[in-house]
Amino acid sequence: MKVLLYLENQSSMSVSGIGRALVHQQLALKENGIEFTLNPKDDFDIVHINSYGPKSYSLLKKCKKKGIPVVVHGHSTHEDFRESFRLWKLIAPFYNNMMDRLYKRADLIITPTNYSKKLIENYKGVNCKVVAISNGIKLEDYEYQKENVEAFKKMFNITNEKVVIGIGFYFKRKGIDDFFEVARKMPDVKFIWFGYLQKILTTSYVLKCIKNKPDNVILPGYIKGNVIKGALYYANCMFFPTNEETEGIVALEALATRLPLVTRDIGVYEDWLTSGVDCLKGKNNEEFVGLIRKTIDEDCAFIKQNGYKIVEERTLDKVGSKLKEEYELLLKNS
């Protein structure tokens, strides 16, 4: 069995959650001895499409014509495209239409959570099997290393300050506006938002929020490698006030580094994250302030350890095993 893992415009998508999910897929398949290619010109038995553009749809049609089973990955939903890029309201009908066309013609849809599974199953015209498989996490990449923490502290000139981090594009959907407002209420704490979006793609609302951000917020842009890993270990918590997700790889990263996760109480986390047990969930900025204070002032060892147990069930070897099972079923029934 050989699988084509396909992502349209791969280079420009590399810093996105979908780009990182593609890397995880490759590692997960390697862990389970599954041969794969990224080149659509190669021979393959199954195609696993990770994007929603015209090239992706063209590939789907070619594969359907040849009798090659098509897996479409449900990274996105109609719901999580809202409040994202500039002019998203104008773009959404075209984006959703392309997404729907791929979902309707897929032989199998894989999506990260039961929440996104239910959303996609209810889209008109989706008749194939939809299965929930996490994007997964490579735990060994998130083991503590002192030099990573020192690299982070050096970059941001940190001695013993309290630090809260957030990660994501400059999207209102990601809750960057609430990140700023909570920071404004906690001037004694340093807030750092890792991520970036070109100005031309950023909504005027978010640009205004950035212009008026409080002084205790730092926006270093997109940073990877040892600095971001050091931040995950040094910070007091990950504040992820997202309004909509299909999973959120950054939430898994926080849990993998035993960093307390403060997130919004939304549907995607309802059935696998429990507030006060493995994370802390809030509904508004007042609650977020209290929860962040809790991570600063109290011992959260219980929450940290339980959070780590969550990601132990989402390691890439386990993700790859589930992918292999679904691929084999699809080939058998095709």
CSV table of N, CA, C and O in Angstrom, one decimal, residues 279-333:
chain,number,residue,atom,x,y,z
A,279,CYS,N,-7.3,20.8,32.1
A,279,CYS,CA,-7.2,22.1,31.5
A,279,CYS,C,-8.0,23.1,32.3
A,279,CYS,O,-8.7,22.6,33.3
A,280,LEU,N,-8.1,24.3,31.9
A,280,LEU,CA,-9.0,25.3,32.6
A,280,LEU,C,-9.8,26.0,31.5
A,280,LEU,O,-9.2,26.6,30.6
A,281,LYS,N,-11.1,25.9,31.6
A,281,LYS,CA,-11.9,26.5,30.5
A,281,LYS,C,-12.7,27.7,31.1
A,281,LYS,O,-13.2,27.7,32.2
A,282,GLY,N,-12.8,28.8,30.3
A,282,GLY,CA,-13.5,30.0,30.7
A,282,GLY,C,-14.5,30.4,29.6
A,282,GLY,O,-14.3,30.0,28.4
A,283,LYS,N,-15.4,31.2,29.9
A,283,LYS,CA,-16.4,31.7,28.9
A,283,LYS,C,-16.3,33.1,28.6
A,283,LYS,O,-16.8,33.6,27.6
A,284,ASN,N,-15.6,33.9,29.4
A,284,ASN,CA,-15.4,35.3,29.1
A,284,ASN,C,-14.1,35.8,29.7
A,284,ASN,O,-13.4,35.1,30.4
A,285,ASN,N,-13.8,37.1,29.4
A,285,ASN,CA,-12.5,37.6,29.8
A,285,ASN,C,-12.3,37.7,31.4
A,285,ASN,O,-11.2,37.5,31.9
A,286,GLU,N,-13.4,37.9,32.1
A,286,GLU,CA,-13.3,38.0,33.5
A,286,GLU,C,-12.9,36.6,34.1
A,286,GLU,O,-12.0,36.5,34.9
A,287,GLU,N,-13.5,35.6,33.5
A,287,GLU,CA,-13.1,34.2,33.9
A,287,GLU,C,-11.7,33.9,33.5
A,287,GLU,O,-11.0,33.2,34.3
A,288,PHE,N,-11.3,34.3,32.3
A,288,PHE,CA,-9.9,34.0,31.9
A,288,PHE,C,-8.9,34.6,32.8
A,288,PHE,O,-7.9,34.0,33.1
A,289,VAL,N,-9.1,35.8,33.3
A,289,VAL,CA,-8.2,36.5,34.2
A,289,VAL,C,-8.1,35.6,35.5
A,289,VAL,O,-6.9,35.4,35.9
A,290,GLY,N,-9.2,35.2,36.0
A,290,GLY,CA,-9.1,34.4,37.2
A,290,GLY,C,-8.4,33.1,37.0
A,290,GLY,O,-7.6,32.6,37.9
A,291,LEU,N,-8.6,32.4,35.8
A,291,LEU,CA,-8.0,31.1,35.5
A,291,LEU,C,-6.5,31.3,35.3
A,291,LEU,O,-5.7,30.5,35.8
A,292,ILE,N,-6.1,32.4,34.7
A,292,ILE,CA,-4.7,32.6,34.5
A,292,ILE,C,-4.0,32.9,35.8
A,292,ILE,O,-2.9,32.4,36.1
A,293,ARG,N,-4.7,33.7,36.7
A,293,ARG,CA,-4.1,33.9,38.0
A,293,ARG,C,-3.9,32.6,38.8
A,293,ARG,O,-3.0,32.4,39.5
A,294,LYS,N,-4.8,31.7,38.6
A,294,LYS,CA,-4.8,30.4,39.2
A,294,LYS,C,-3.5,29.7,38.8
A,294,LYS,O,-2.8,29.1,39.6
A,295,THR,N,-3.1,29.7,37.5
A,295,THR,CA,-1.9,29.0,37.0
A,295,THR,C,-0.7,29.7,37.6
A,295,THR,O,0.4,29.1,37.7
A,296,ILE,N,-0.8,31.0,37.9
A,296,ILE,CA,0.4,31.8,38.4
A,296,ILE,C,0.5,31.6,39.9
A,296,ILE,O,1.6,31.4,40.4
A,297,ASP,N,-0.6,31.5,40.6
A,297,ASP,CA,-0.5,31.6,42.1
A,297,ASP,C,-0.7,30.2,42.8
A,297,ASP,O,-0.3,30.0,43.9
A,298,GLU,N,-1.2,29.2,42.0
A,298,GLU,CA,-1.4,27.9,42.6
A,298,GLU,C,-0.6,26.8,42.0
A,298,GLU,O,-0.1,26.9,40.9
A,299,ASP,N,-0.5,25.7,42.7
A,299,ASP,CA,0.2,24.5,42.2
A,299,ASP,C,-0.8,23.8,41.3
A,299,ASP,O,-1.8,23.3,41.7
A,300,CYS,N,-0.4,23.7,40.0
A,300,CYS,CA,-1.3,23.0,39.0
A,300,CYS,C,-0.8,21.7,38.6
A,300,CYS,O,-1.1,21.2,37.5
A,301,ALA,N,-0.1,21.0,39.5
A,301,ALA,CA,0.6,19.7,39.1
A,301,ALA,C,-0.5,18.7,38.7
A,301,ALA,O,-0.2,17.9,37.7
A,302,PHE,N,-1.6,18.7,39.3
A,302,PHE,CA,-2.7,17.7,39.0
A,302,PHE,C,-3.2,17.9,37.6
A,302,PHE,O,-3.3,17.0,36.8
A,303,ILE,N,-3.4,19.2,37.2
A,303,ILE,CA,-3.9,19.5,35.9
A,303,ILE,C,-2.8,19.2,34.8
A,303,ILE,O,-3.1,18.7,33.8
A,304,LYS,N,-1.6,19.5,35.2
A,304,LYS,CA,-0.5,19.3,34.2
A,304,LYS,C,-0.3,17.8,33.9
A,304,LYS,O,-0.2,17.4,32.7
A,305,GLN,N,-0.4,17.0,34.9
A,305,GLN,CA,-0.2,15.5,34.7
A,305,GLN,C,-1.4,14.9,34.0
A,305,GLN,O,-1.2,14.1,33.1
A,306,ASN,N,-2.6,15.3,34.3
A,306,ASN,CA,-3.7,14.8,33.6
A,306,ASN,C,-3.7,15.3,32.1
A,306,ASN,O,-4.2,14.6,31.2
A,307,GLY,N,-3.3,16.5,31.9
A,307,GLY,CA,-3.2,17.0,30.5
A,307,GLY,C,-2.2,16.2,29.7
A,307,GLY,O,-2.4,15.9,28.5
A,308,TYR,N,-1.1,15.8,30.3
A,308,TYR,CA,-0.1,15.0,29.6
A,308,TYR,C,-0.7,13.6,29.2
A,308,TYR,O,-0.4,13.1,28.2
A,309,LYS,N,-1.6,13.1,30.1
A,309,LYS,CA,-2.2,11.8,29.8
A,309,LYS,C,-3.1,11.9,28.5
A,309,LYS,O,-3.2,10.9,27.8
A,310,ILE,N,-3.6,13.0,28.3
A,310,ILE,CA,-4.5,13.3,27.1
A,310,ILE,C,-3.6,13.1,25.8
A,310,ILE,O,-4.0,12.4,24.9
A,311,VAL,N,-2.4,13.7,25.8
A,311,VAL,CA,-1.6,13.6,24.6
A,311,VAL,C,-0.9,12.2,24.5
A,311,VAL,O,-0.5,11.8,23.4
A,312,GLU,N,-0.7,11.5,25.6
A,312,GLU,CA,-0.2,10.2,25.5
A,312,GLU,C,-1.1,9.3,24.6
A,312,GLU,O,-0.6,8.3,24.1
A,313,GLU,N,-2.3,9.6,24.6
A,313,GLU,CA,-3.3,8.8,23.7
A,313,GLU,C,-3.3,9.3,22.3
A,313,GLU,O,-4.0,8.8,21.5
A,314,ARG,N,-2.5,10.4,22.0
A,314,ARG,CA,-2.5,10.9,20.7
A,314,ARG,C,-1.1,11.0,20.1
A,314,ARG,O,-0.8,11.9,19.3
A,315,THR,N,-0.3,10.1,20.5
A,315,THR,CA,1.0,10.0,19.9
A,315,THR,C,1.0,9.6,18.4
A,315,THR,O,0.0,8.9,18.0
A,316,LEU,N,2.0,9.9,17.7
A,316,LEU,CA,2.0,9.6,16.2
A,316,LEU,C,1.9,8.2,15.9
A,316,LEU,O,1.4,7.8,14.8
A,317,ASP,N,2.5,7.3,16.7
A,317,ASP,CA,2.4,5.9,16.4
A,317,ASP,C,1.0,5.4,16.5
A,317,ASP,O,0.5,4.6,15.7
A,318,LYS,N,0.2,5.9,17.4
A,318,LYS,CA,-1.2,5.5,17.6
A,318,LYS,C,-2.0,6.2,16.5
A,318,LYS,O,-2.9,5.5,16.0
A,319,VAL,N,-1.7,7.4,16.1
A,319,VAL,CA,-2.4,8.0,15.0
A,319,VAL,C,-2.2,7.3,13.7
A,319,VAL,O,-3.1,7.0,13.0
A,320,GLY,N,-0.9,6.9,13.5
A,320,GLY,CA,-0.6,6.1,12.3
A,320,GLY,C,-1.3,4.8,12.2
A,320,GLY,O,-1.7,4.3,11.1
A,321,SER,N,-1.4,4.1,13.4
A,321,SER,CA,-2.1,2.8,13.4
A,321,SER,C,-3.5,3.0,13.0
A,321,SER,O,-4.1,2.1,12.3
A,322,LYS,N,-4.2,4.1,13.4
A,322,LYS,CA,-5.6,4.3,13.1
A,322,LYS,C,-5.7,4.6,11.6
A,322,LYS,O,-6.6,4.2,10.9
A,323,LEU,N,-4.8,5.4,11.1
A,323,LEU,CA,-4.8,5.8,9.7
A,323,LEU,C,-4.6,4.5,8.8
A,323,LEU,O,-5.4,4.3,7.8
A,324,LYS,N,-3.7,3.6,9.2
A,324,LYS,CA,-3.4,2.4,8.5
A,324,LYS,C,-4.7,1.5,8.5
A,324,LYS,O,-5.1,1.0,7.4
A,325,GLU,N,-5.4,1.5,9.6
A,325,GLU,CA,-6.6,0.7,9.7
A,325,GLU,C,-7.7,1.2,8.7
A,325,GLU,O,-8.3,0.4,8.0
A,326,GLU,N,-7.8,2.5,8.7
A,326,GLU,CA,-8.8,3.1,7.8
A,326,GLU,C,-8.4,3.0,6.3
A,326,GLU,O,-9.3,2.7,5.5
A,327,TYR,N,-7.2,3.1,6.0
A,327,TYR,CA,-6.7,2.9,4.6
A,327,TYR,C,-7.0,1.5,4.2
A,327,TYR,O,-7.5,1.3,3.0
A,328,GLU,N,-6.7,0.5,5.0
A,328,GLU,CA,-6.8,-0.9,4.6
A,328,GLU,C,-8.3,-1.2,4.4
A,328,GLU,O,-8.7,-1.9,3.5
A,329,LEU,N,-9.2,-0.7,5.3
A,329,LEU,CA,-10.6,-0.9,5.1
A,329,LEU,C,-11.1,-0.3,3.8
A,329,LEU,O,-11.9,-0.9,3.1
A,330,LEU,N,-10.6,0.9,3.5
A,330,LEU,CA,-11.0,1.6,2.3
A,330,LEU,C,-10.6,0.8,1.0
A,330,LEU,O,-11.4,0.6,0.1
A,331,LEU,N,-9.4,0.3,1.1
A,331,LEU,CA,-8.9,-0.5,-0.1
A,331,LEU,C,-9.7,-1.8,-0.2
A,331,LEU,O,-10.0,-2.2,-1.3
A,332,LYS,N,-10.0,-2.4,0.9
A,332,LYS,CA,-10.7,-3.7,0.9
A,332,LYS,C,-12.1,-3.5,0.3
A,332,LYS,O,-12.6,-4.4,-0.4
A,333,ASN,N,-12.7,-2.4,0.6
A,333,ASN,CA,-14.1,-2.1,0.2
A,333,ASN,C,-14.3,-1.4,-1.1
A,333,ASN,O,-15.4,-1.1,-1.6
